[in-house]
Each structure stands twice: as C-alpha cells, then as structure tokens.
Short mmCIF file of C-alpha atoms in Angstrom, two decimals:
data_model
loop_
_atom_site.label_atom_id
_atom_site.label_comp_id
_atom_site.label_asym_id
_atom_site.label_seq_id
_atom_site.Cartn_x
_atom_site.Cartn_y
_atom_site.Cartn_z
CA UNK D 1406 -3.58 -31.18 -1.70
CA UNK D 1407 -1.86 -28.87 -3.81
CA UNK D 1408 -3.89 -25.56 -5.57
CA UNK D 1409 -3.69 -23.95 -8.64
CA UNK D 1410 -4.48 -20.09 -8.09
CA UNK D 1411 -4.68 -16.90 -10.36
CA UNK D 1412 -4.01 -13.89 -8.75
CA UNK D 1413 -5.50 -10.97 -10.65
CA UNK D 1414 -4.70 -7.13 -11.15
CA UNK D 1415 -2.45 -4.73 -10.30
CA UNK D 1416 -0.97 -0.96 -11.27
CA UNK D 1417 0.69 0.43 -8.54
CA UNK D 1418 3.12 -0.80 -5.98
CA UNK D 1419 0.44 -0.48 -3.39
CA UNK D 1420 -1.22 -3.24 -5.50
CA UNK D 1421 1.48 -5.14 -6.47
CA UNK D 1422 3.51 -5.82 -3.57
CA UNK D 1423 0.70 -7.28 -1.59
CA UNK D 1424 0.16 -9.47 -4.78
CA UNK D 1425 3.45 -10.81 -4.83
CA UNK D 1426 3.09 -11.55 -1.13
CA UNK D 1427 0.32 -13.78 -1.70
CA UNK D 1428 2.21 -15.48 -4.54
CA UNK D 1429 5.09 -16.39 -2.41
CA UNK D 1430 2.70 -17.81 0.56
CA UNK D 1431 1.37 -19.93 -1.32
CA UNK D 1432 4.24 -21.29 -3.29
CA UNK D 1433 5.99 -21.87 -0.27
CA UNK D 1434 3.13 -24.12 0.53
CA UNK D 1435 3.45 -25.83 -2.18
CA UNK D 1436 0.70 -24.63 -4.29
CA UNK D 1437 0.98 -23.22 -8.23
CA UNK D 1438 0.06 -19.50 -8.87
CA UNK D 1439 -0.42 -17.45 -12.14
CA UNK D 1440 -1.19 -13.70 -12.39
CA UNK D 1441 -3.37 -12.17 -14.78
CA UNK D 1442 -2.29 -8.31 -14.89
CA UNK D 1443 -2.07 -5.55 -17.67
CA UNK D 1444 0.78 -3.76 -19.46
CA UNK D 1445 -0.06 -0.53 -18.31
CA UNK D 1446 0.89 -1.27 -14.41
CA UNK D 1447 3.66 -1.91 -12.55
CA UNK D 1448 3.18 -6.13 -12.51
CA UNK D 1449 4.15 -5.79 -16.21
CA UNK D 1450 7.35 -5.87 -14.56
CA UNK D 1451 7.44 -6.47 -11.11
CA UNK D 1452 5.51 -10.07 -11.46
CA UNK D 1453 8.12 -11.60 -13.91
CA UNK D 1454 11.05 -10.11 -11.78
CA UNK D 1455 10.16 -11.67 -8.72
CA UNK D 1456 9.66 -15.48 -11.00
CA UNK D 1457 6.47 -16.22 -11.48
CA UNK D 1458 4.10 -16.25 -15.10
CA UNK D 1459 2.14 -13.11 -15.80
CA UNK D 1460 -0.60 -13.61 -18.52
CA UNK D 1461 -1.55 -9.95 -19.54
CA UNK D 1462 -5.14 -8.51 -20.45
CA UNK D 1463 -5.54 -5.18 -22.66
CA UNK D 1464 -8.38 -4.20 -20.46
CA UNK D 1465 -9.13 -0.38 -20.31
CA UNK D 1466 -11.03 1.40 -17.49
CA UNK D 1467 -14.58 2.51 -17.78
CA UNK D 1468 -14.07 6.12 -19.13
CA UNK D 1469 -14.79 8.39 -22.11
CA UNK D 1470 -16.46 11.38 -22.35
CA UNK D 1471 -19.10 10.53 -25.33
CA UNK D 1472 -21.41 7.28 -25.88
CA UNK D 1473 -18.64 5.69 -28.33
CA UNK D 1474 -15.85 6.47 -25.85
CA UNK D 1475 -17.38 4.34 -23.25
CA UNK D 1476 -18.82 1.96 -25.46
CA UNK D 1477 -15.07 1.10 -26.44
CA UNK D 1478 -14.49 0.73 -22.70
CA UNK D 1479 -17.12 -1.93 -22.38
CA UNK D 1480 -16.30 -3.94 -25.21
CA UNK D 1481 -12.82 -4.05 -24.67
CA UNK D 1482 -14.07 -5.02 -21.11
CA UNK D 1483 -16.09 -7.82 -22.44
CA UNK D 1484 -13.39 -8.84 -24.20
CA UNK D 1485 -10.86 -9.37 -21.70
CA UNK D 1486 -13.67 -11.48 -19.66
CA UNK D 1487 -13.37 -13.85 -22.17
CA UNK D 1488 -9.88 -13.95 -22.31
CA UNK D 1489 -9.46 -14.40 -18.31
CA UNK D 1490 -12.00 -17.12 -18.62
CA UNK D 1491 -9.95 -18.88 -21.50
CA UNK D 1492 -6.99 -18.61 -19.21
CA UNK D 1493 -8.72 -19.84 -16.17
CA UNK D 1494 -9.85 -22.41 -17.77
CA UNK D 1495 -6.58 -23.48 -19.57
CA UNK D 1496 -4.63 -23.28 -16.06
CA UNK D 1497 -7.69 -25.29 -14.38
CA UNK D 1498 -7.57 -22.84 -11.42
CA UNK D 1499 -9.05 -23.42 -8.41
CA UNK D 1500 -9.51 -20.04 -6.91
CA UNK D 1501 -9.19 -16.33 -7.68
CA UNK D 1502 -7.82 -13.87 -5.61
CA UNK D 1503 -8.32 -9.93 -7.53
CA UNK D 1504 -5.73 -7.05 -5.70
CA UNK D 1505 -7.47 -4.35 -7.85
CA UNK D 1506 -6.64 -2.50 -10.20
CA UNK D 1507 -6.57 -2.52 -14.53
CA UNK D 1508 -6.80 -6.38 -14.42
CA UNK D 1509 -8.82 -7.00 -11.85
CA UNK D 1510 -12.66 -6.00 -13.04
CA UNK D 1511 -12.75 -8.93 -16.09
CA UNK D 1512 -11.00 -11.52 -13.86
CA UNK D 1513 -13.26 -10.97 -11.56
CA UNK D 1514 -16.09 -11.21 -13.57
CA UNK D 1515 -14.34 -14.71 -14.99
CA UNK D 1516 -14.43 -16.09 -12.07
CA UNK D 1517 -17.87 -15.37 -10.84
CA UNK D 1518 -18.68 -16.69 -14.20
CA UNK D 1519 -16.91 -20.10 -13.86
CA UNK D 1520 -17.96 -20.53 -10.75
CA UNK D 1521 -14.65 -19.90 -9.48
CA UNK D 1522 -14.33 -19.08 -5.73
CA UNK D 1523 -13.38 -15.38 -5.59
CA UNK D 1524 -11.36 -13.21 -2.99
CA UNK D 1525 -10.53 -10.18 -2.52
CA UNK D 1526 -7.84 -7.85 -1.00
CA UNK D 1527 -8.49 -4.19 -0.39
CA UNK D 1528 -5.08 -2.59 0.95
CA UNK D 1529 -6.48 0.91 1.25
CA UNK D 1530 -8.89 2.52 4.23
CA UNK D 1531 -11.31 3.47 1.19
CA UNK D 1532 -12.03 0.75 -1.08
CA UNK D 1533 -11.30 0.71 -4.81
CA UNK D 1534 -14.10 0.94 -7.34
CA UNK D 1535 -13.55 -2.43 -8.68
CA UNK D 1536 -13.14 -3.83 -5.37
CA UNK D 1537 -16.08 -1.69 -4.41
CA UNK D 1538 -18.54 -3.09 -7.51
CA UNK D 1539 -17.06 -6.69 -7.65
CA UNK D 1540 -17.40 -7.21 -3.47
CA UNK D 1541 -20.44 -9.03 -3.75
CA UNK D 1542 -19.27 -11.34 -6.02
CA UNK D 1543 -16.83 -12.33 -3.33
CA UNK D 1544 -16.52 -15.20 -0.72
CA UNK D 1545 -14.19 -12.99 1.27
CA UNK D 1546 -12.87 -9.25 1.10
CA UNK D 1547 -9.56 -8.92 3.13
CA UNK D 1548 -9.03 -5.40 4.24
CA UNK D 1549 -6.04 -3.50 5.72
CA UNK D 1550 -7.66 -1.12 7.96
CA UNK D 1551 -10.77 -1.46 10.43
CA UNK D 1552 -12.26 1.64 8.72
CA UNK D 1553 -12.69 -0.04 5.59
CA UNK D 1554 -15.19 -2.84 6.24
CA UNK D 1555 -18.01 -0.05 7.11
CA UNK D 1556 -17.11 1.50 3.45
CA UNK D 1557 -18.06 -2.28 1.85
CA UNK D 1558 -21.67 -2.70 0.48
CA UNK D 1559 -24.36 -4.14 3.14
CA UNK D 1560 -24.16 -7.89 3.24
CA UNK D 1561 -20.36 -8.32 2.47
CA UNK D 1562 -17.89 -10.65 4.25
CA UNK D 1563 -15.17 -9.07 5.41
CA UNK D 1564 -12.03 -9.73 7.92
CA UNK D 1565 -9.22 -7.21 8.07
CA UNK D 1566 -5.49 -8.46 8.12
CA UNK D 1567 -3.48 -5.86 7.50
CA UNK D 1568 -1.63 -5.47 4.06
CA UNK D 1569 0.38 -7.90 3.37
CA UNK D 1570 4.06 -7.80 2.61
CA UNK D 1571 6.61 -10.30 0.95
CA UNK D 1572 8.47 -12.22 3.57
CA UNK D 1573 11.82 -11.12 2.82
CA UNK D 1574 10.31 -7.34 3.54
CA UNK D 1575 8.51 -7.98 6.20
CA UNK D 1576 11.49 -9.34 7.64
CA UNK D 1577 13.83 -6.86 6.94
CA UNK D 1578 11.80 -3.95 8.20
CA UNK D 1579 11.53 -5.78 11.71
CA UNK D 1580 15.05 -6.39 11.80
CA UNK D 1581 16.61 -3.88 14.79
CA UNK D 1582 14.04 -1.77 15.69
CA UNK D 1583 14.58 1.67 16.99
CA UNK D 1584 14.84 1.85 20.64
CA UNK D 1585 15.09 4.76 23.43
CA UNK D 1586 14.98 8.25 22.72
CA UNK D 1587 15.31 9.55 18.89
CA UNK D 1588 18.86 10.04 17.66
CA UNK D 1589 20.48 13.96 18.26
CA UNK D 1590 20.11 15.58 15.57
CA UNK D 1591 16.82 14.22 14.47
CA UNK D 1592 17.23 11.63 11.53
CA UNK D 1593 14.20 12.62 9.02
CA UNK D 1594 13.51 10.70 6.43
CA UNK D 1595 11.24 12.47 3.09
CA UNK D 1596 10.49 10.50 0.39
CA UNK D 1597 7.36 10.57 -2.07
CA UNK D 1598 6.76 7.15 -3.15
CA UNK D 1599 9.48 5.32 -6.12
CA UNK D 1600 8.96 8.39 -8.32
CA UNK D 1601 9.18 11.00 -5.53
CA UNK D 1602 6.50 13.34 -4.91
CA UNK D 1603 7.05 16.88 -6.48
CA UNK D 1604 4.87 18.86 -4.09
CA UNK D 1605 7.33 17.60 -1.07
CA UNK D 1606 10.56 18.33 -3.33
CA UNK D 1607 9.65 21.99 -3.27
CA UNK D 1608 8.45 22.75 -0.11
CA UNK D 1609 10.22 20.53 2.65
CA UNK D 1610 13.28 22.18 2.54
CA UNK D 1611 11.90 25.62 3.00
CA UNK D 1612 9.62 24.26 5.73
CA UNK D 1613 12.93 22.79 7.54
CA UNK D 1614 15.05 25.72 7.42
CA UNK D 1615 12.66 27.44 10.00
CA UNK D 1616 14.61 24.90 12.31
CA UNK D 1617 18.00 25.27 14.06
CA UNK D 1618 20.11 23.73 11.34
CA UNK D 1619 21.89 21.49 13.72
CA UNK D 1620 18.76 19.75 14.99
CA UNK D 1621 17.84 17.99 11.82
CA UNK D 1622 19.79 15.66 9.69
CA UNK D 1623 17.62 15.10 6.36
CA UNK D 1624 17.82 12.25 3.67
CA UNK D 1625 15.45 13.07 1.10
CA UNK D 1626 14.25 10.84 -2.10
CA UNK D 1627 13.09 12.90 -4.55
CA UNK D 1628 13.02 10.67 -8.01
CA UNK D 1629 15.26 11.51 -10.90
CA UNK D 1630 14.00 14.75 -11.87
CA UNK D 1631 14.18 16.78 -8.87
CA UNK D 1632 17.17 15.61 -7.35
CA UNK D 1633 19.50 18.19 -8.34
CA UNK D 1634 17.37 20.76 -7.24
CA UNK D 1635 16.56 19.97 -3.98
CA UNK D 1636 19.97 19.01 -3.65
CA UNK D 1637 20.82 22.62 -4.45
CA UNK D 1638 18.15 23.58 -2.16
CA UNK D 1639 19.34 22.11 0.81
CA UNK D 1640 23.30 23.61 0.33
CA UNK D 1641 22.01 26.71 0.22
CA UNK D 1642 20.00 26.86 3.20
CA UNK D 1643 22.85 25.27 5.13
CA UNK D 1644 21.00 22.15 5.96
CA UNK D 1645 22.76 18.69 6.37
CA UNK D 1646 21.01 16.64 3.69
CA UNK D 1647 21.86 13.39 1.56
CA UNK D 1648 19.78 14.05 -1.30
CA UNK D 1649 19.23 10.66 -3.91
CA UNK D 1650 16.72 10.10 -6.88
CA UNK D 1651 16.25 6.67 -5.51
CA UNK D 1652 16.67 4.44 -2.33
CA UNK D 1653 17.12 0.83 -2.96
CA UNK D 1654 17.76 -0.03 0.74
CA UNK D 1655 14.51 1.09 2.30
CA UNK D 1656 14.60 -1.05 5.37
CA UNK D 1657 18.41 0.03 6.13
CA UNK D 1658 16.70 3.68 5.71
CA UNK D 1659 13.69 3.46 7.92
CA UNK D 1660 16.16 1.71 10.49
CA UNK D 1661 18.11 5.04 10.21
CA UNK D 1662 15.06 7.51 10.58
CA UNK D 1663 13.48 9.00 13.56
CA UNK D 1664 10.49 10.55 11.55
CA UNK D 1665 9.39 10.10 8.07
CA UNK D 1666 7.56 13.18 6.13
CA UNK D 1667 5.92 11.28 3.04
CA UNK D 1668 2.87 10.65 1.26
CA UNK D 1669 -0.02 7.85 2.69
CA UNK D 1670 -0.12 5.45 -0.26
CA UNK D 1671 -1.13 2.17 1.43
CA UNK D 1672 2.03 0.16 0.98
CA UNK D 1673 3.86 3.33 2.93
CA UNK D 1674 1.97 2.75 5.70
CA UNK D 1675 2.13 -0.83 5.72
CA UNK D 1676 6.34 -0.66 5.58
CA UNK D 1677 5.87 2.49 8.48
CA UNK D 1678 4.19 0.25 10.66
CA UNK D 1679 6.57 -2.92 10.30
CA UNK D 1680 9.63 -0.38 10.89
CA UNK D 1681 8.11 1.60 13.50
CA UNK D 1682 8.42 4.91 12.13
CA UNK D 1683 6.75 7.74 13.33
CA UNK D 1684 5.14 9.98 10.42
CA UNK D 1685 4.10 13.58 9.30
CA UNK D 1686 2.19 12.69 6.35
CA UNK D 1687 0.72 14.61 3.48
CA UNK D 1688 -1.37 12.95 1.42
CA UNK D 1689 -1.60 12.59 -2.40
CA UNK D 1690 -4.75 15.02 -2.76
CA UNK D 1691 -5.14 13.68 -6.38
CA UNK D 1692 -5.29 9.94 -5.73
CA UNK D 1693 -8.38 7.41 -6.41
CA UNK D 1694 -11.09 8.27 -3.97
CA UNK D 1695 -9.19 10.62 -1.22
CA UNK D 1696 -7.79 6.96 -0.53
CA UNK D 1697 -4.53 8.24 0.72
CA UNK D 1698 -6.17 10.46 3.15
CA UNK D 1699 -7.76 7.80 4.52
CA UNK D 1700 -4.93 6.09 5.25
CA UNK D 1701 -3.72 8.99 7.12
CA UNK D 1702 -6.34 9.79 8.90
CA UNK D 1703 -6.30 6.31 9.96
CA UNK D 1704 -2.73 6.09 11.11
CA UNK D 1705 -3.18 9.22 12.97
CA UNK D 1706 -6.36 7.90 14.78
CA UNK D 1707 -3.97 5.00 15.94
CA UNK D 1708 -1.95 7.36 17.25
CA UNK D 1709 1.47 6.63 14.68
CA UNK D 1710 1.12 9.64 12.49
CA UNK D 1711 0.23 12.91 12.02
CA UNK D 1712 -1.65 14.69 9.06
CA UNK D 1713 -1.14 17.56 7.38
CA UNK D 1714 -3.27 18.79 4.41
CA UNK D 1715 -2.18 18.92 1.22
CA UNK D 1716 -3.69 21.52 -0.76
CA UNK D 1717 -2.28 24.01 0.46
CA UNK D 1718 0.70 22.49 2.46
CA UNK D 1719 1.49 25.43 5.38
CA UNK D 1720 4.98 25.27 5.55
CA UNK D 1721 4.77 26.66 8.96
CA UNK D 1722 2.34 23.62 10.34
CA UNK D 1723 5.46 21.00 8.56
CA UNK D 1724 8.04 23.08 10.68
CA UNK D 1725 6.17 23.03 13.67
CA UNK D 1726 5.44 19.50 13.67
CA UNK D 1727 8.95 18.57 13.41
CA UNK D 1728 9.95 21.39 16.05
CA UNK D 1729 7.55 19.52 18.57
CA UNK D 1730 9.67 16.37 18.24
CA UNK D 1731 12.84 17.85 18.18
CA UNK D 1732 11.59 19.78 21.32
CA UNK D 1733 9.70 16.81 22.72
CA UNK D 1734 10.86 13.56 21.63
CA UNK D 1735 9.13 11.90 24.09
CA UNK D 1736 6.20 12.10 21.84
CA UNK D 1737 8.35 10.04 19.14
CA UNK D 1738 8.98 7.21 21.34
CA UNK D 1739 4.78 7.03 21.68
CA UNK D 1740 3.93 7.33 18.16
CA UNK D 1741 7.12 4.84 17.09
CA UNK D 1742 5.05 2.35 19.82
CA UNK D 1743 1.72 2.92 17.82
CA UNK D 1744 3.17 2.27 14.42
CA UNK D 1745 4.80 -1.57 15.71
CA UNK D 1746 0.59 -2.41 17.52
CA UNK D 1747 -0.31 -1.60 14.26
CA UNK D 1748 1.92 -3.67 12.07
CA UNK D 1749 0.75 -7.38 10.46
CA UNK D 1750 3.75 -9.20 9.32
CA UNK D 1751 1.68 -12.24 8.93
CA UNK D 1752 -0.68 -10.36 6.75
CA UNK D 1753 -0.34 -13.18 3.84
CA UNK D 1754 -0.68 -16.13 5.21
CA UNK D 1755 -3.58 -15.22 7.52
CA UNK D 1756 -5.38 -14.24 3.98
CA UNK D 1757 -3.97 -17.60 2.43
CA UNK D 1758 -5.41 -19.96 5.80
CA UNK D 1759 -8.92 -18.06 5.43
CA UNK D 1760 -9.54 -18.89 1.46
CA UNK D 1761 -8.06 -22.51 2.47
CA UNK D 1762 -10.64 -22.98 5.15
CA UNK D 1763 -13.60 -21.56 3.08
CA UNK D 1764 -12.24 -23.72 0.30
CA UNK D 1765 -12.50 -26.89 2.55
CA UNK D 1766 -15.69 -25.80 3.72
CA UNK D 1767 -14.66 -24.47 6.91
CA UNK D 1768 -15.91 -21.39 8.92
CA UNK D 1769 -14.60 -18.31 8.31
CA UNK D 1770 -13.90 -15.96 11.06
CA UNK D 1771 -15.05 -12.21 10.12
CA UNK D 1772 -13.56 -10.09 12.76
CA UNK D 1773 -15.92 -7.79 14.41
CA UNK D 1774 -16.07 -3.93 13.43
CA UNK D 1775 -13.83 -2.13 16.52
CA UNK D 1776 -12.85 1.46 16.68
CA UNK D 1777 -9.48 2.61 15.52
CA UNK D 1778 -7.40 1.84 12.46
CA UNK D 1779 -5.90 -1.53 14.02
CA UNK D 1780 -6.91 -4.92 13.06
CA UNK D 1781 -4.98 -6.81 16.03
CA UNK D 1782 -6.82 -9.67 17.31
CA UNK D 1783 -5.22 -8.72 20.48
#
C-alpha cells in the first residue's frame, strides 16, 4: 500500500542530502513524498532541483536578546505549526520524518499534534537542539554514529544507520576503490565544505611546504573567494597544486586522493567513509554544539581519521601528520580499511524498512549501545 510522507527541515547540506536520500527511497518504492523546508537553507534549492515539491515555512529560530525579541521567535513559531498542520492535513500524510534544522521544530510539533507518526534522523555524533527537544515526541530517532544514542534524552528509541546518502552517490563513491599502497607522490585532497573553509585556505599551504616538494601532489577547493590566493600561494612555494573554487566531480576526486585534510561536517564523513579516504581533519570550531568535533573524534576512534585542533591549527602538527604517511604509508592502507567498515550505503532504506515496520505494527529493532563510532551490525 502506497504512503504519503512529509519530510521536514533542512539548512545545510549535511541536512539536506540525507533528506533527499530518503525522498528517493521511498519514491522508488512507490510511495508520494513532500518536504516542508524554509527559504533560508539550502532545500530552498536543492529539494526542487532534485524533482520533488517543497512547501516552505517562515519559521525563525528561538533567539533574541530582549523579551520582545524572543517573543517574535515564538509566535512566528506558533505560526508555522499551524501552517505545517494545514499542509499535513491538505496532503493527508501518513508519516513525518524531521532531518533538523529551520523547518523542522513546527513540523514536528504538527505532527505530534495530528497524531502523525514522527521520525527522526540525527546525522551528527552530537544531536541537534531540535532533534534534541523534539526526540521524545518520536517513534524512532535514526542516528549516524554509535556515540550519539548516549547523547539522546533517557527513554528514547534509537537505532543507528549511518547517514544516509542518495543512491546515485552512494554509488559513485564505491565505484573503484583505492587499492595497495598510496600513489608516489602522495595525492592530497583539501577542501572545506561547498564554500571552502577560510582557516584551511591560509594555512595548508604553509603547513605543506615543510615537506619535500616532490612528495605531495595537492588539489585544493577553496570556494570562490580564495582561490586566487591560494593559487598564488602554492606557485610560490613551488608546490604542485590544482587549485579550483569548486569541485563538481567529488567522487572522481576522492577516487584520486590518498588523504583528505578537511573539515568534519557530517555529510564529509559520510562521503569519506563510502570512498575510503583516509583523513586529517580539523574541525569547524564554530559549528552548532562542537558537532563537528564529534564527528572527528568519532572517526578517529574508528581508527579512519586523525584530529587536529582547530583553534589554534599548529602548522607543524598538519606537516607532521602528512610526513608520517608519506614516510609510512602503511598506516594509509589501515586507516583507508577503517573508513570502508565504517561506511552504510544502505543507510536509507534501512531507515525507510524501520518506519514501515513500526507503521504496520511491527517490532522495531534498536541496536544495542557498542563502543566505537561504527554502527555495523556485523
């Protein structure tokens, strides 16, 4: 029997992307989908690009620092409850599945109020705030690392899947995986996210040119304003560099790359694992909760990354890391077998056949809290 489901919220890729995963399983089942997101993130864009109807909310987070300030917040809050209810209502849903994000706190609260069935997906190792406060509301909470189900209030269900990842990703990323002993020179791979990352863009190629220069071969995203820069940068340290704002081919790129030096957002790690890509990563020290150290920290428990701190970021630790693997790449060939135990390409429809079963009234199958970052059954 075919479903009608409204997947809710949104804002960054790491949001997003898993979001558009679940759209697709569930299409290709044969069910209908509509996502409820907000203009102010990335699904403003993303969700109609990839086909499928985005209904938008004006909801605002919970900020301001005076009573009327966050007595706006509320009320424009309120009102977007009311709006995800009319549109719940309108496209009969059966379920709700919330990735976070802008969107996510009123449809949340719509659903709980219908008496709509209500999932949710958590794709970093610290949980969101709205994931974090509307938990309990929730049948389910799918999580993408181990580490994250202690985080969850007492009492909540919880299995972890991984993050999911469209198909045609997922795919792509697993397609000819490196093999053997890292390439000579090493291929490293920096990149900061879509936008870049600033704080990489000015130190990385500093940090690299306290290697022999014909030991490294760098491509290095840096986003549109920095490009030219580090471009210069790299000419006039005499390192071998391909320097672009933007990569649009990031599965040909990871296929290319011995070692990646980026940040930890959670949809990095999730395409790092499915490629098999060894990592230095420095996280974002700014993001929502620490979350992206997390995520670090729990790739290099796994063994499939290293950390290095961001604030400051020692040049000499970045050069030293990649000297060991230049050195010793032995040691990539054990972290590159790390990152592939870690990786869940059936992330999505593992999430999809869990609401399906608690839908039929079914038993659901909580996986039990292990050590480690991995949540392999195996």
């Amino acid at each position: 029997m075919a479903r009608r489901w409204v997947i809710a919220g949104g804002g960054t890729g790491g949001h997003v992307t898993p979001a558009l995963a679940l759209g697709e399983a569930l299409v290709h089942r044969g069910d209908e989908v509509l996502f409820i997101g907000s203009s102010r993130g990335l699904e403003s864009r993303l969700v109609p690009a990839a086909g499928f109807e985005l209904e938008m909310l004006s909801s605002e987070q919970f900020m301001g620092r005076d009573w009327l300030g966050r007595l706006r917040s509320v009320l424009s809050i309120l009102g977007s409850v009311f709006h995800a209810l009319r549109i719940m209502r309108f496209f009969k849903a059966d379920a709700v599945i919330s990735v976070g994000g802008y969107a996510a706190m009123p449809s949340a609260l719509a659903a709980w109020l219908s008496r709509r069935p209500l999932f949710l997906v958590e794709p970093n190792a610290i949980p969101g705030r709205v994931n974090q406060m509307t938990s309990r509301l929730a049948r389910m909470v799918f999580v993408g690392f181990e580490a994250t189900r202690p985080a969850l209030p007492k009492g909540v269900r919880s299995r972890c899947v991984g993050v999911p990842l469209r198909r045609a990703l997922y795919e792509a990323f697993a397609k000819d995986q490196k093999s053997g002993l890292p390439s000579t020179p090493l291929r490293i791979f920096v990149f900061g996210g879509s936008q870049g990352a600033r704080q990489l863009n000015e130190n990385v190629p500093d940090a690299l040119a306290r290697l022999a220069k014909n030991s490294i071969e760098v491509f290095h995203q840096t986003g549109e304003a920095d490009r030219e820069a580090v471009d210069l940068r790299y000419a006039e340290l005499g390192i071998k560099a391909e320097v672009v704002a933007f990569e649009n081919d990031m599965p040909t790129r990871y296929r290319w790359a011995d070692l990646a030096i980026c940040r930890a957002g959670a949809l990095t790690v999730a395409e790092l694992t499915l490629a098999g890509v060894p990592a230095l990563m420095v996280p974002y020290p700014f993001a929502a909760d620490n979350h992206q150290q997390a995520n670090a920290s729990a790739l290099e428990a796994a063994g499939a990354a290293r950390c290095l701190p961001a604030q400051p970021l020692d040049l000499t630790a970045l050069a030293q890391g990649v000297a060991e693997f230049v050195t010793s790449p032995g040691r990539l060939v054990l972290m590159r077998e790390s990152a592939i135990r870690l990786a869940r390409p059936n992330a999505a429809d593992e999430i999809i056949d869990e609401c399906v079963a608690i839908l039929d009234g079914g038993q659901s199958h909580p996986i039990e809290n292990r050590e480690g970052a991995s949540c392999n059954e195996s």
